[in-house]
Structure formats: structure tokens, C-alpha cells
mmCIF file of C-alpha atoms in Angstrom:
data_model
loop_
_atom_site.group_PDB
_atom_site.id
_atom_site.type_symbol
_atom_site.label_atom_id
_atom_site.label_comp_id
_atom_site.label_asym_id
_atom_site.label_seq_id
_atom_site.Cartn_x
_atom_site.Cartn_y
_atom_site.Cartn_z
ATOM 1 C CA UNK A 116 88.731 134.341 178.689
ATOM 2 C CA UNK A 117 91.019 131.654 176.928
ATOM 3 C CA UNK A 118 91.088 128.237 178.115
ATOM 4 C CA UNK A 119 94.370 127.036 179.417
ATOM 5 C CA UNK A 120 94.192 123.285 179.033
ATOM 6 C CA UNK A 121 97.970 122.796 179.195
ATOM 7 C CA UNK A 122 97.151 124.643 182.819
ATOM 8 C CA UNK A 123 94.701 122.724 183.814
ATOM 9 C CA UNK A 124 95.268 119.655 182.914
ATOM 10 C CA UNK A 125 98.985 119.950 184.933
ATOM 11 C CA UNK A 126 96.533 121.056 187.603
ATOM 12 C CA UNK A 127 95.923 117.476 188.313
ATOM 13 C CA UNK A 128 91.885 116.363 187.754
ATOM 14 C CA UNK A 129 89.392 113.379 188.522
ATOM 15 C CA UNK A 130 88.645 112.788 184.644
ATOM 16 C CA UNK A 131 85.962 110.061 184.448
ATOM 17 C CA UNK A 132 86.165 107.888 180.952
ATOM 18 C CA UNK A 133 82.190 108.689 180.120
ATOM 19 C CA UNK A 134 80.228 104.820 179.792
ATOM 20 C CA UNK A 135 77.607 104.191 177.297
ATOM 21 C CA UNK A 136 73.882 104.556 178.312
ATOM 22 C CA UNK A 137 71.916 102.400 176.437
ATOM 23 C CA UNK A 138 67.665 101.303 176.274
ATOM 24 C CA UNK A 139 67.643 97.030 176.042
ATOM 25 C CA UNK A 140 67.033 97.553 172.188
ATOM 26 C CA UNK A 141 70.796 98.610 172.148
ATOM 27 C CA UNK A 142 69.911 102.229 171.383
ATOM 28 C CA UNK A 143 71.279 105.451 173.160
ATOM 29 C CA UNK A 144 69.457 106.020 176.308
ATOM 30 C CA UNK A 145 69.717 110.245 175.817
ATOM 31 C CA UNK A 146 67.841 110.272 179.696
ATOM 32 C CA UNK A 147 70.574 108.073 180.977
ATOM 33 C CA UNK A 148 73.514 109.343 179.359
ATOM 34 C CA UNK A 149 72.434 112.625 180.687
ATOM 35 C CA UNK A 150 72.242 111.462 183.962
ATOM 36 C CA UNK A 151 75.667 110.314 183.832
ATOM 37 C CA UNK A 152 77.413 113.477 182.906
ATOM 38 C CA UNK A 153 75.334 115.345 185.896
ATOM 39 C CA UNK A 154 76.757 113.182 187.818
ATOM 40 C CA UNK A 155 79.803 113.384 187.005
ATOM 41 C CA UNK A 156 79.699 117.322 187.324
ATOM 42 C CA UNK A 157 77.995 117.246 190.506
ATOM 43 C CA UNK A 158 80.375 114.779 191.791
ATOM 44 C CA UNK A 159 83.642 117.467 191.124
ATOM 45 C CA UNK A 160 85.062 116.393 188.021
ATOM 46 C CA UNK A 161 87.658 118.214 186.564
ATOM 47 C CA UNK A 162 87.072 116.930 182.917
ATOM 48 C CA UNK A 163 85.282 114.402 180.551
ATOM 49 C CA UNK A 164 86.510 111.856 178.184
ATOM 50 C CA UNK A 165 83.932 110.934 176.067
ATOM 51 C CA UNK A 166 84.011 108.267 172.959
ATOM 52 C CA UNK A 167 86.852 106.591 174.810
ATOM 53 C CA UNK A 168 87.068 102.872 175.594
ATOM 54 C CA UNK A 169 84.977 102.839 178.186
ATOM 55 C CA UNK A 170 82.213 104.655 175.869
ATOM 56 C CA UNK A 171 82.942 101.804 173.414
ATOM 57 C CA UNK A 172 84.931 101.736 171.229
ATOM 58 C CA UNK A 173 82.096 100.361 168.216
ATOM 59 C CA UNK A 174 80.741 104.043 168.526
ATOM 60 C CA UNK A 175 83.707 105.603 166.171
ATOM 61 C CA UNK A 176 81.958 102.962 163.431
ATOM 62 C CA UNK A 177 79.877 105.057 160.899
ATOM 63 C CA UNK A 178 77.745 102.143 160.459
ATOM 64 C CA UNK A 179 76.714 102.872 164.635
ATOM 65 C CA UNK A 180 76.780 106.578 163.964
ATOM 66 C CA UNK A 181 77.101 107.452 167.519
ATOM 67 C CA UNK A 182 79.888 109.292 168.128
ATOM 68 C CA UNK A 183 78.845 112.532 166.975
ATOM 69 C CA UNK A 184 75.552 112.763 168.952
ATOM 70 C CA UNK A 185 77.707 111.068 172.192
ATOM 71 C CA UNK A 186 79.714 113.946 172.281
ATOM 72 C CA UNK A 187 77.216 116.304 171.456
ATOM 73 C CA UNK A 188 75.577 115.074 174.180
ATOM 74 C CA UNK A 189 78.030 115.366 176.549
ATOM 75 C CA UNK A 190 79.094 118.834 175.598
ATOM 76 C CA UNK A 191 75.748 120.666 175.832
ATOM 77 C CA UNK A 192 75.839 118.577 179.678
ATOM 78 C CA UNK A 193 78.845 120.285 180.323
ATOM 79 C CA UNK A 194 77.765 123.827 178.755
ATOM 80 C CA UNK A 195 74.856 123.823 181.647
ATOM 81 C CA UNK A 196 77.174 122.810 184.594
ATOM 82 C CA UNK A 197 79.415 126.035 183.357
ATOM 83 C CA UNK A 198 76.057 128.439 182.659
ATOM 84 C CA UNK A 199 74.504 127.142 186.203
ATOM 85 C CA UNK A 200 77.909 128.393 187.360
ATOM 86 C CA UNK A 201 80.379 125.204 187.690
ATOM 87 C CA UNK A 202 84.280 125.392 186.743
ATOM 88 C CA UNK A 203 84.969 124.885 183.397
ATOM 89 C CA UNK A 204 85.967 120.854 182.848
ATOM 90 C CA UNK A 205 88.334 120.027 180.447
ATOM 91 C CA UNK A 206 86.503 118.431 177.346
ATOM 92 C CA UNK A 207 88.030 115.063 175.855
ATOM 93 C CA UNK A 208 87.181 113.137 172.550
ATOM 94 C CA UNK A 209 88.662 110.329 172.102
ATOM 95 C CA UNK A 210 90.159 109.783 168.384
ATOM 96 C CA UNK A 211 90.515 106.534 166.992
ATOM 97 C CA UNK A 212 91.011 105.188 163.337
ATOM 98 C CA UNK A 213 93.375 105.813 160.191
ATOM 99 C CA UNK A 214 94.949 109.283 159.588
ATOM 100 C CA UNK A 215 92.401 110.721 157.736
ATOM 101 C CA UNK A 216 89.390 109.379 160.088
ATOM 102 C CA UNK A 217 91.710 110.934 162.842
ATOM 103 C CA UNK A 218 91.738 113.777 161.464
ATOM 104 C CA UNK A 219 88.255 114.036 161.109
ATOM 105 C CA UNK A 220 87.092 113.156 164.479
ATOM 106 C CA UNK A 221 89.398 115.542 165.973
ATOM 107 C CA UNK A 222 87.641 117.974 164.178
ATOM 108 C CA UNK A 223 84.666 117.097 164.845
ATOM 109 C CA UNK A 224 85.785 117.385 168.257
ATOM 110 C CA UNK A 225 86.757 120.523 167.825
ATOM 111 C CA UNK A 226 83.567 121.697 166.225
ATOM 112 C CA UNK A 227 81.740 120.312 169.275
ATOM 113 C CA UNK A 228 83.604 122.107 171.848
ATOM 114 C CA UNK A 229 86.312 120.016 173.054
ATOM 115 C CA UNK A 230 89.368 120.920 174.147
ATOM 116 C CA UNK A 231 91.316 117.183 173.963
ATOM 117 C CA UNK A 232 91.701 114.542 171.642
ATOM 118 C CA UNK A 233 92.957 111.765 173.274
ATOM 119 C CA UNK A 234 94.391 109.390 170.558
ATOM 120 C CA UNK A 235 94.239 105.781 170.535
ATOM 121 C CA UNK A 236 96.846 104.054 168.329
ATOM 122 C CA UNK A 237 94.937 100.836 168.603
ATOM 123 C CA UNK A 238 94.125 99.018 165.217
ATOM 124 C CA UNK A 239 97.428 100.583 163.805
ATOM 125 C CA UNK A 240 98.775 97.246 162.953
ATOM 126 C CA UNK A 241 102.591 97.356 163.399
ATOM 127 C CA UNK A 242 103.085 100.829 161.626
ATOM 128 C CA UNK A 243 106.627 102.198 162.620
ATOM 129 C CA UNK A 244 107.789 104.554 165.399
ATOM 130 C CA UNK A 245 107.693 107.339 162.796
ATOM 131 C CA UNK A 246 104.424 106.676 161.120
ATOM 132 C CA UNK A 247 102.764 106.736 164.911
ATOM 133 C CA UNK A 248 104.351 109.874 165.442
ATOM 134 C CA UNK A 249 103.741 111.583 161.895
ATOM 135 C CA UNK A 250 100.148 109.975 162.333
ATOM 136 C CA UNK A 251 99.987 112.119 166.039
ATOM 137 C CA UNK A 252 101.248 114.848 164.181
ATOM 138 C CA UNK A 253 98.649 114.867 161.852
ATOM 139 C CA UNK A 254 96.105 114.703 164.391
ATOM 140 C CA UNK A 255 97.604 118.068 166.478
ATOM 141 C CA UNK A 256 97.357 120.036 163.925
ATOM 142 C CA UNK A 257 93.467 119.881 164.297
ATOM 143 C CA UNK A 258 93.304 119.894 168.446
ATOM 144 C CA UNK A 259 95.844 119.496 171.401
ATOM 145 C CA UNK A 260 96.749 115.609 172.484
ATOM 146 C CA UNK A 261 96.603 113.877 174.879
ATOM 147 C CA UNK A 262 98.707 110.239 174.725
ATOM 148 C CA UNK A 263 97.200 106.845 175.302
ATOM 149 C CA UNK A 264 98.996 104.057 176.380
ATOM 150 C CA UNK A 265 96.502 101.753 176.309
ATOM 151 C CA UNK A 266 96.632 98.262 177.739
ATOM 152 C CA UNK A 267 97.505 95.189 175.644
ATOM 153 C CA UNK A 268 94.716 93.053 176.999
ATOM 154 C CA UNK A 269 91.851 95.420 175.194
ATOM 155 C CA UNK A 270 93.128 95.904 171.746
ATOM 156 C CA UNK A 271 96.114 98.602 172.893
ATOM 157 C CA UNK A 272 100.197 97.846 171.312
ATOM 158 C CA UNK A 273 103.310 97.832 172.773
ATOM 159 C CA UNK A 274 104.776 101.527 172.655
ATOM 160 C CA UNK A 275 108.762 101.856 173.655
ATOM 161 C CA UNK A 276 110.328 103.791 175.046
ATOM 162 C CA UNK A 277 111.660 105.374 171.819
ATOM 163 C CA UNK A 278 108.062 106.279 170.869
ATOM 164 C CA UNK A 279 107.388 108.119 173.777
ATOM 165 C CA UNK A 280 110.539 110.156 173.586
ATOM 166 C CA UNK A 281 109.907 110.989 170.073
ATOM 167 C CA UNK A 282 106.205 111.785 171.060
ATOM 168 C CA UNK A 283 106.450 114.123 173.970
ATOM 169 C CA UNK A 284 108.467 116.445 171.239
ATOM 170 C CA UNK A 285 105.142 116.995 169.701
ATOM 171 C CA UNK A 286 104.370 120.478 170.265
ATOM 172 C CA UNK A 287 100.401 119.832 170.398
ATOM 173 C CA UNK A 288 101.174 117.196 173.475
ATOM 174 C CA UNK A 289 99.493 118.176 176.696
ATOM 175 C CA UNK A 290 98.999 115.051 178.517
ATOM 176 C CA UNK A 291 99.881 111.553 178.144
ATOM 177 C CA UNK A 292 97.203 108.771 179.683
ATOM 178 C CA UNK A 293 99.304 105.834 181.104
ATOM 179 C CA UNK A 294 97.462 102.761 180.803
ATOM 180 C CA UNK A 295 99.604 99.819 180.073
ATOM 181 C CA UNK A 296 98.645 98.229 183.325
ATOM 182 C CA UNK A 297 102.220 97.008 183.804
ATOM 183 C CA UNK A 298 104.926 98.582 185.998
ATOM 184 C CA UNK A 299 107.209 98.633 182.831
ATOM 185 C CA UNK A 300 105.665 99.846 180.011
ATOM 186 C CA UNK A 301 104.815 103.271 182.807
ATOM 187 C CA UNK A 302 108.074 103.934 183.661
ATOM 188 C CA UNK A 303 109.325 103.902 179.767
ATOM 189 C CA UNK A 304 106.854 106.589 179.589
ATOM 190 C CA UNK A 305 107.435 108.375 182.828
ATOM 191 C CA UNK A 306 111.441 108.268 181.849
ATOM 192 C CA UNK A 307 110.599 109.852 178.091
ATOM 193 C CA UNK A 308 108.986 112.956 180.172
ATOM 194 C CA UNK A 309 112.202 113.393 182.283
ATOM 195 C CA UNK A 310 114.604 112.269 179.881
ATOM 196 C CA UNK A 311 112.833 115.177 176.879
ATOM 197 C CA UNK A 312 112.906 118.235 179.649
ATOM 198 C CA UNK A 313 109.292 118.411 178.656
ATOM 199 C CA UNK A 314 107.841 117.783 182.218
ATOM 200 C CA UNK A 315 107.102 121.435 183.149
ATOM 201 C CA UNK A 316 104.304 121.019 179.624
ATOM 202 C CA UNK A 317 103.335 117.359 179.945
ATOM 203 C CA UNK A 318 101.045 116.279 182.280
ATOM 204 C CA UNK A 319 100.981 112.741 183.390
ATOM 205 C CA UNK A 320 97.666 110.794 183.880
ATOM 206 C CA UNK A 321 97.044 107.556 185.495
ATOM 207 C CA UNK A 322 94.756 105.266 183.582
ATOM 208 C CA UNK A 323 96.339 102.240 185.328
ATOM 209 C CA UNK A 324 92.781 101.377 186.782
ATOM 210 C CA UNK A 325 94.722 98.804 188.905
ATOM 211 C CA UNK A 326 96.932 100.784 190.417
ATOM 212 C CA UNK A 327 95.308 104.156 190.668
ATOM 213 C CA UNK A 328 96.000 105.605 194.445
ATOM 214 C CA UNK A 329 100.126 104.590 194.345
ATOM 215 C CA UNK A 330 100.114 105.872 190.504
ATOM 216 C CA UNK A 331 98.852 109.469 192.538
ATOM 217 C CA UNK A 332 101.017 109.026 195.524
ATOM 218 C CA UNK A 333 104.585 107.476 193.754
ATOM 219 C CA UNK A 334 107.387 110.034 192.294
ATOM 220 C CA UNK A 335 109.568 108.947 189.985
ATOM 221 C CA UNK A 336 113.091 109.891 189.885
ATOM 222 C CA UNK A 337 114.439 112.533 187.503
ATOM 223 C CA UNK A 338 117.591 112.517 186.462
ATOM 224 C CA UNK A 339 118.276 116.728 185.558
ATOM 225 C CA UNK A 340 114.526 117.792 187.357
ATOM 226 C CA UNK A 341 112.437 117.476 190.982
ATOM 227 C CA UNK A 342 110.673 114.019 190.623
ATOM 228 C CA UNK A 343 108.060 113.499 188.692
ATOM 229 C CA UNK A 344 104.514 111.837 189.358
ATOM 230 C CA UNK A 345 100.597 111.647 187.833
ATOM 231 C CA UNK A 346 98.974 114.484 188.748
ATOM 232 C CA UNK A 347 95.614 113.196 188.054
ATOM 233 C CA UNK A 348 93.465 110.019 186.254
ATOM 234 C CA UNK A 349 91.655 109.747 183.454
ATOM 235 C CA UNK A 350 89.796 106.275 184.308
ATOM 236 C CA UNK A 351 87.113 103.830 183.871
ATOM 237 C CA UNK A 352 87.419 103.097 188.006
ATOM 238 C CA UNK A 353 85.975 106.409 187.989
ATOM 239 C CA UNK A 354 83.238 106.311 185.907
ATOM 240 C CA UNK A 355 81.589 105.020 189.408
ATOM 241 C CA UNK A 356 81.823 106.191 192.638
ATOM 242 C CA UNK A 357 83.462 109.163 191.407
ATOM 243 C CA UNK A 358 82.288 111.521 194.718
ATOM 244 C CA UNK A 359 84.750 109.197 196.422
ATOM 245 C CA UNK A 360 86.777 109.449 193.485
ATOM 246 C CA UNK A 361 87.707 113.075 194.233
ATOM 247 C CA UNK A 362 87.917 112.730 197.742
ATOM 248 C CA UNK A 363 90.632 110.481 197.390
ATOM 249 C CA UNK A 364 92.005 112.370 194.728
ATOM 250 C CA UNK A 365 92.131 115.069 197.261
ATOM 251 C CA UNK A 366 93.915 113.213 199.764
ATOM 252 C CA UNK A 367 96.651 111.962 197.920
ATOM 253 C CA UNK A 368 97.304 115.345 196.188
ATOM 254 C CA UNK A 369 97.520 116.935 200.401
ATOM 255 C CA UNK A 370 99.232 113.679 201.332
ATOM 256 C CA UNK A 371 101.837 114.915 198.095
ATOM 257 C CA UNK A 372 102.362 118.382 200.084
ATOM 258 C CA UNK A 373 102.872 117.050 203.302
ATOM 259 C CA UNK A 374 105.647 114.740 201.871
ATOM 260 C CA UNK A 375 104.079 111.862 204.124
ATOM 261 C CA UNK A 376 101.571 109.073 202.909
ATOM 262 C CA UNK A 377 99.132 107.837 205.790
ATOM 263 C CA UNK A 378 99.065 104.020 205.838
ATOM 264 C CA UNK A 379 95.045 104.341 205.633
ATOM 265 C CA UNK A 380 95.390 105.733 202.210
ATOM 266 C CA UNK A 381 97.880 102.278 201.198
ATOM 267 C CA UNK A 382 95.413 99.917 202.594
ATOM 268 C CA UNK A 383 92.681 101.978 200.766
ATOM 269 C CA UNK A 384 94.580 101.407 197.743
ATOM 270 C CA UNK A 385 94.845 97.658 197.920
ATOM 271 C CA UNK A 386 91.051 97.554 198.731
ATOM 272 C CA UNK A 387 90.607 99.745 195.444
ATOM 273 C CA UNK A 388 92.444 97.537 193.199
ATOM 274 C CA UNK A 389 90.993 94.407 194.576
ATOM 275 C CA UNK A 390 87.339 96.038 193.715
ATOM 276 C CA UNK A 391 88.700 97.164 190.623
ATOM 277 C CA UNK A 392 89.500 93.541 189.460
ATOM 278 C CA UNK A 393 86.515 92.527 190.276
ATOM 279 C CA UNK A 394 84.796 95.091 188.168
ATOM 280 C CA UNK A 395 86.991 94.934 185.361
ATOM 281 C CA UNK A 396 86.620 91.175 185.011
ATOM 282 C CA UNK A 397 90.775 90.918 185.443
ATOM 283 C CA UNK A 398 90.223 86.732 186.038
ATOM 284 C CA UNK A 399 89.198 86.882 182.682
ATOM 285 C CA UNK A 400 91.185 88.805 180.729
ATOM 286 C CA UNK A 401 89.462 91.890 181.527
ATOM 287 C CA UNK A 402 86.340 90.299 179.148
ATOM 288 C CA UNK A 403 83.920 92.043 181.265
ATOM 289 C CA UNK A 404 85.371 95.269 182.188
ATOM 290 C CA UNK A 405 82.613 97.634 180.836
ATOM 291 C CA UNK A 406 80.107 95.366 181.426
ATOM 292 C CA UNK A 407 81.124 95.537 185.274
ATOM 293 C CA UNK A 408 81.183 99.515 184.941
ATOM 294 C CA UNK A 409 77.865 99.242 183.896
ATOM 295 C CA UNK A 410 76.598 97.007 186.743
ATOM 296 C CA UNK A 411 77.985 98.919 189.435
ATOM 297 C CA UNK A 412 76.142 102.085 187.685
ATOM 298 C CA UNK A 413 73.170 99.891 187.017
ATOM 299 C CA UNK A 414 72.693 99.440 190.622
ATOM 300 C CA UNK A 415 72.921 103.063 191.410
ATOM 301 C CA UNK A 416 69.574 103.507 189.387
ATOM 302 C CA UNK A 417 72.664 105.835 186.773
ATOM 303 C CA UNK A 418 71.802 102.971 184.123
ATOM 304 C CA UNK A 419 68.798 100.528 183.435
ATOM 305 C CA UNK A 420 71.117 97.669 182.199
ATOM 306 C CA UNK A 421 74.295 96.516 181.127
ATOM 307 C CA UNK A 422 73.523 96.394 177.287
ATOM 308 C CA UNK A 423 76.572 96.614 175.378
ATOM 309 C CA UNK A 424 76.475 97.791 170.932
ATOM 310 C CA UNK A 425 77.891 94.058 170.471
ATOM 311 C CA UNK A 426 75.173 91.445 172.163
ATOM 312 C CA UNK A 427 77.846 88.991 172.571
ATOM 313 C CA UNK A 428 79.534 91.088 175.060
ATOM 314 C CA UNK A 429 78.519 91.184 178.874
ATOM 315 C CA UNK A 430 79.302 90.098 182.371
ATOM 316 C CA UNK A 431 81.669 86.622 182.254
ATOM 317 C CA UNK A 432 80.636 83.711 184.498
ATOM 318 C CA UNK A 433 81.664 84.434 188.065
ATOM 319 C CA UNK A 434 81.812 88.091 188.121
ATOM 320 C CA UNK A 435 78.782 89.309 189.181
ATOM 321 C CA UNK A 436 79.935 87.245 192.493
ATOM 322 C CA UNK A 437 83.015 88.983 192.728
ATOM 323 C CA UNK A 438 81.447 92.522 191.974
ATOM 324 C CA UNK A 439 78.883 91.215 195.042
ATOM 325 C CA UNK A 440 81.909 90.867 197.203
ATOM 326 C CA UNK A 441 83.771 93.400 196.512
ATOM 327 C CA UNK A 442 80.705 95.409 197.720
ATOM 328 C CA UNK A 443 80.286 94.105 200.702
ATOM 329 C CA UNK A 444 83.955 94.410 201.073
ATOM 330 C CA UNK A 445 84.238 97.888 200.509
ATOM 331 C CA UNK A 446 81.264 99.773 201.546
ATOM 332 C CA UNK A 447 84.151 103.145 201.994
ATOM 333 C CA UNK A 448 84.532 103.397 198.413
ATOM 334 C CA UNK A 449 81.283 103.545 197.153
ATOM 335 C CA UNK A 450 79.086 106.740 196.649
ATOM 336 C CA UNK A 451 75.666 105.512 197.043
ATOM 337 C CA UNK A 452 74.318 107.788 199.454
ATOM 338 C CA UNK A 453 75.357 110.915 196.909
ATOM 339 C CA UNK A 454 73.804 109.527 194.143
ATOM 340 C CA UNK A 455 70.410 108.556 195.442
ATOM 341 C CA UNK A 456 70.208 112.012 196.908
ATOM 342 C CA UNK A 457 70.204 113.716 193.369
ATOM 343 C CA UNK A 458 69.312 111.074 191.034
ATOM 344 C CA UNK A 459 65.949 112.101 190.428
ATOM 345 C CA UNK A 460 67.196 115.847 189.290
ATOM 346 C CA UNK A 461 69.909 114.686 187.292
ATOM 347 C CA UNK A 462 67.435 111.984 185.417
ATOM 348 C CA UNK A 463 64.978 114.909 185.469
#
């Protein structure tokens, strides 16, 4: 049977943005990172996006050589949720670099069985509007796109609102992640979608880690169409606590039919974002933000550290003291009773 990804992905999925699992000599932790994606299958997950931010970035550096055996990793993960009988998730590599290492890593990709290259346009320098697209271009002619929209704050550029309209008339586009973190910079992109006619093909993904819940639960005008809206995330939130992930995932999707939003699920997503910044270091620039992935994870028993590839980068001062409070804040969001009822299989 062919794989729709267009279809699923407008399906609307929990994607998780896959973390890093690695031993305190800064090498890959294959028993960890295992553990991660089980988790993430077990937990309902629609899809994987591995070698992503969250996976760190460093990994795309040949000198690291990690990003092949990452996503191998990953994919032969995924290959025994689908054999043991679980859905099919939709597969995501994240492409970074020049055209030509683009190119490369989306087939790679390719080769390793996924379905998705979600392309970064960070470390582009200030290339024009055509040379991003032409550069996209390049990059679906190997595998289907997704677009990124990635934050300032963490190495991402400003995109306008030109880019985006020329971009969604990329035939390879399936998805665009929106992750600008700013109310503006999401509607340019929500507005190219309406404004092109290409919403029925294009599905829209949060990635707005502080804003996830209204992201799900706001549509957006059109001017010629029904309203549009994100379907689904692809997220670093949800690298943890992704069983509640999908819950609430669930619940704004049925809140979505019903065409009412409960207030529970508004004050739920103030308490998310306030956990978020916490765990994505937002006081400081968003320094820590994997780093707090990582201790959240770490005290699930999912990782045995925080390591990070660069040993200058880890936890700022003052934020494992949020991340404690945030906790103790909101014990609703968390997933700890599902993971320490499988952990021991999925480390097995």
C-alpha cells in the first residue's frame, strides 16, 4: 500500500522533535535513544522528526558523524512499532546545510526510510527570497517538504510573507512547521496558505512551543476558503510528556468539532506555556531549552543526563528551580505514571 503523507499529515498528528541520548563521554547512548522512540510510539505518536533542533543541530556536522546512524536508529524503532502491528508514523529528517549538503541528507533520508524532510534555512546568511526558494526546490526533488519557520532566538531568520507565498507553490510542499514564536511572523505564514488556495494540500503545524494548545484551538480567517487552523505539532514540548501530549491533542481536535472550547482546556494552556518557559530556559534567551528537555526526560529514568555534543552548553543558572516549580505546579501535564510502567521494556 502507498503511503499518503500529504493525507496524513493534514490528518493532524502529535509529532515529537526526537532529543539526543547521550553516555557522560558525549557519545550516543543507542539503549537510551531507543528508549525514547518506544516511547514515543507507545505514547500515540503520529510521526517522528529526527535530526531536528531538538536532536541538535551539531549532529548534521561530518566531523560528529551522527546523523546517519540517528536516523537509522530511529527508523528501524519505527519499523518494529509497524511489524508489532502499530499505525504507520510519518518519518521526518530534518535537512540542514548548503544546497548540495541538502540535497544529500534528503537523500539519505530517503534511503533510510523517511517520508519528510523538514528543511531548516538556518545558516543561509541573507540569501534572497528566490535563492531560499530555488534552494527548497532543490531539496523536493529528492523527498516531500515540510517548511520550518524557525525561531530567531536559536539560529532561525526572518521569512516574509513573500517567501511563504512563493514557497507554498512548491509542488513537493506538504506541511509547513510554524515556529517563529511570535504572533506575527505565524499569521504571514498562515495568510500565504489562504492567500495561494493551497490549503486543501498544506498542512499547518504548530512548533510555537509557547503557544501550543491556542495554536490547535485558533482559526484563522480566510478570505476565499472555511478558516484555517494547525492541525497538529511538531514540537520539542512534546518530546516529554507526550501521553498527555496526545490526550490534549485529542481534546482540542473534539473541542474543534463541537465548535466550543471548554475554559479547562484555556487555563490548561496557560499552565502549559508557563511550564514550557521554564523548560525552554525563555528568561534566558531560550539558552537552556534542550538542556531542560533533557532534564525533564532525565528524571523519567528516558535519559541518564543532560550531556549536550558542545560541553559548554547545559542548564543556565536558575532553571533547574523553575523546571522544580513548574512541576510541582503542574502535576496534570506530566506522564510519569505511563512511563515508569513500561520503562523497563522499552530500555529492554
Amino acid at each position: 500500500m502507498t503511503f499518503d503523507v500529504r493525507a496524513r499529515l493534514k490528518e493532524g498528528l502529535v509529532i515529537p522533535a526526537h532529543p539526543l541520548a547521550l553516555t557522560v563521554d558525549r557519545k550516543l547512548d543507542e539503549r537510551h535513544q531507543q528508549a525514547l522512540t518506544r516511547y514515543y510510539m507507545a505514547a500515540g505518536a503520529g510521526g517522528l522528526a529526527v535530526g531536528v533542533h531538538t536532536t541538535q543541530f551539531a549532529i548534521h556536522n561530518p566531523t560528529i558523524g551522527l546523523y546517519q546512524p540517528v536516523l537509522e536508529l530511529a527508523s528501524r524503532i519505527m519499523d518494529e512499532h509497524e511489524q508489532a502491528g502499530g499505525d504507520a508514523p510519518v518519518r521526518i529528517a530534518g535537512i540542514l546545510g548548503d544546497t548540495t549538503q541538502a540535497a544529500a541528507e534528503a537523500k539519505l533520508a530517503r534511503d533510510c526510510g523517511y517520508h519528510v524532510g523538514l528543511v531548516s534555512l538556518a545558516g543561509l546568511g541573507d540569501k534572497s527570497v528566490a535563492a531560499l526558494v530555488d534552494h527548497v526546490r532543490a531539496v523536493g526533488e529528492v523527498i516531500p517538504v515540510m517548511g520550518f519557520y524557525l525561531q530567531l532566538s536559536v539560529g532561525g531568520r526572518g521569512l516574509s510573507y513573500d517567501f511563504w507565498r512563493r514557497f507554498v507553490e512548491l509542488p513537493s510542499v506538504v506541511a509547513i512547521k510554524v515556529a517563529p514564536f511570535d504572533r506575527y511572523r505565524t499569521l504571514d505564514v498562515v495568510r500565504a496558505v489562504a492567500d495561494s488556495g493551497q490549503a486543501g494540500h498544506i498542512a499547518l503545524y504548530t512548533g510555537n512551543d509557547d503557544h501550543i494548545l491556542i495554536d490547535l484551538l485558533t482559526p484563522v480567517g480566510s478570505r476565499d476558503g472555511p478558516p484555517l487552523r494547525m492541525v497538529g505539532g511538531l514540537l520539542g514540548q512534546w518530546a516529554m510528556w507526550t501521553r498527555r501530549a496526545v490526550e490534549l491533542h485529542a481534546e482540542c481536535c473534539q473541542a474543534m468539532r463541537d465548535g466550543t472550547v471548554p475554559r479547562r482546556l484555556l487555563q490548561t494552556a496557560a499552565a502549559l506555556t508557563d511550564a514550557n518557559g521554564a523548560i525552554f530556559d525563555a528568561a534566558n534567551a531560550y539558552a537552556g531549552c534542550i538542556p531542560g528537555i533533557h532534564e525533564v526526560l532525565r528524571r523519567q529514568e528516558l535519559l541518564q543526563g543532560t550531556w549536550m555534543l558542545d560541553p559548554d552548553d547545559g542548564l543556565s543558572r536558575g532553571q533547574l528551580e523553575e523546571i522544580d516549580r513548574v512541576f510541582t505546579a503542574y502535576p496534570d501535564l506530566r506522564d510519569d505514571t505511563f512511563v515508569a510502567e513500561h520503562l523497563d521494556r522499552w530500555l529492554g
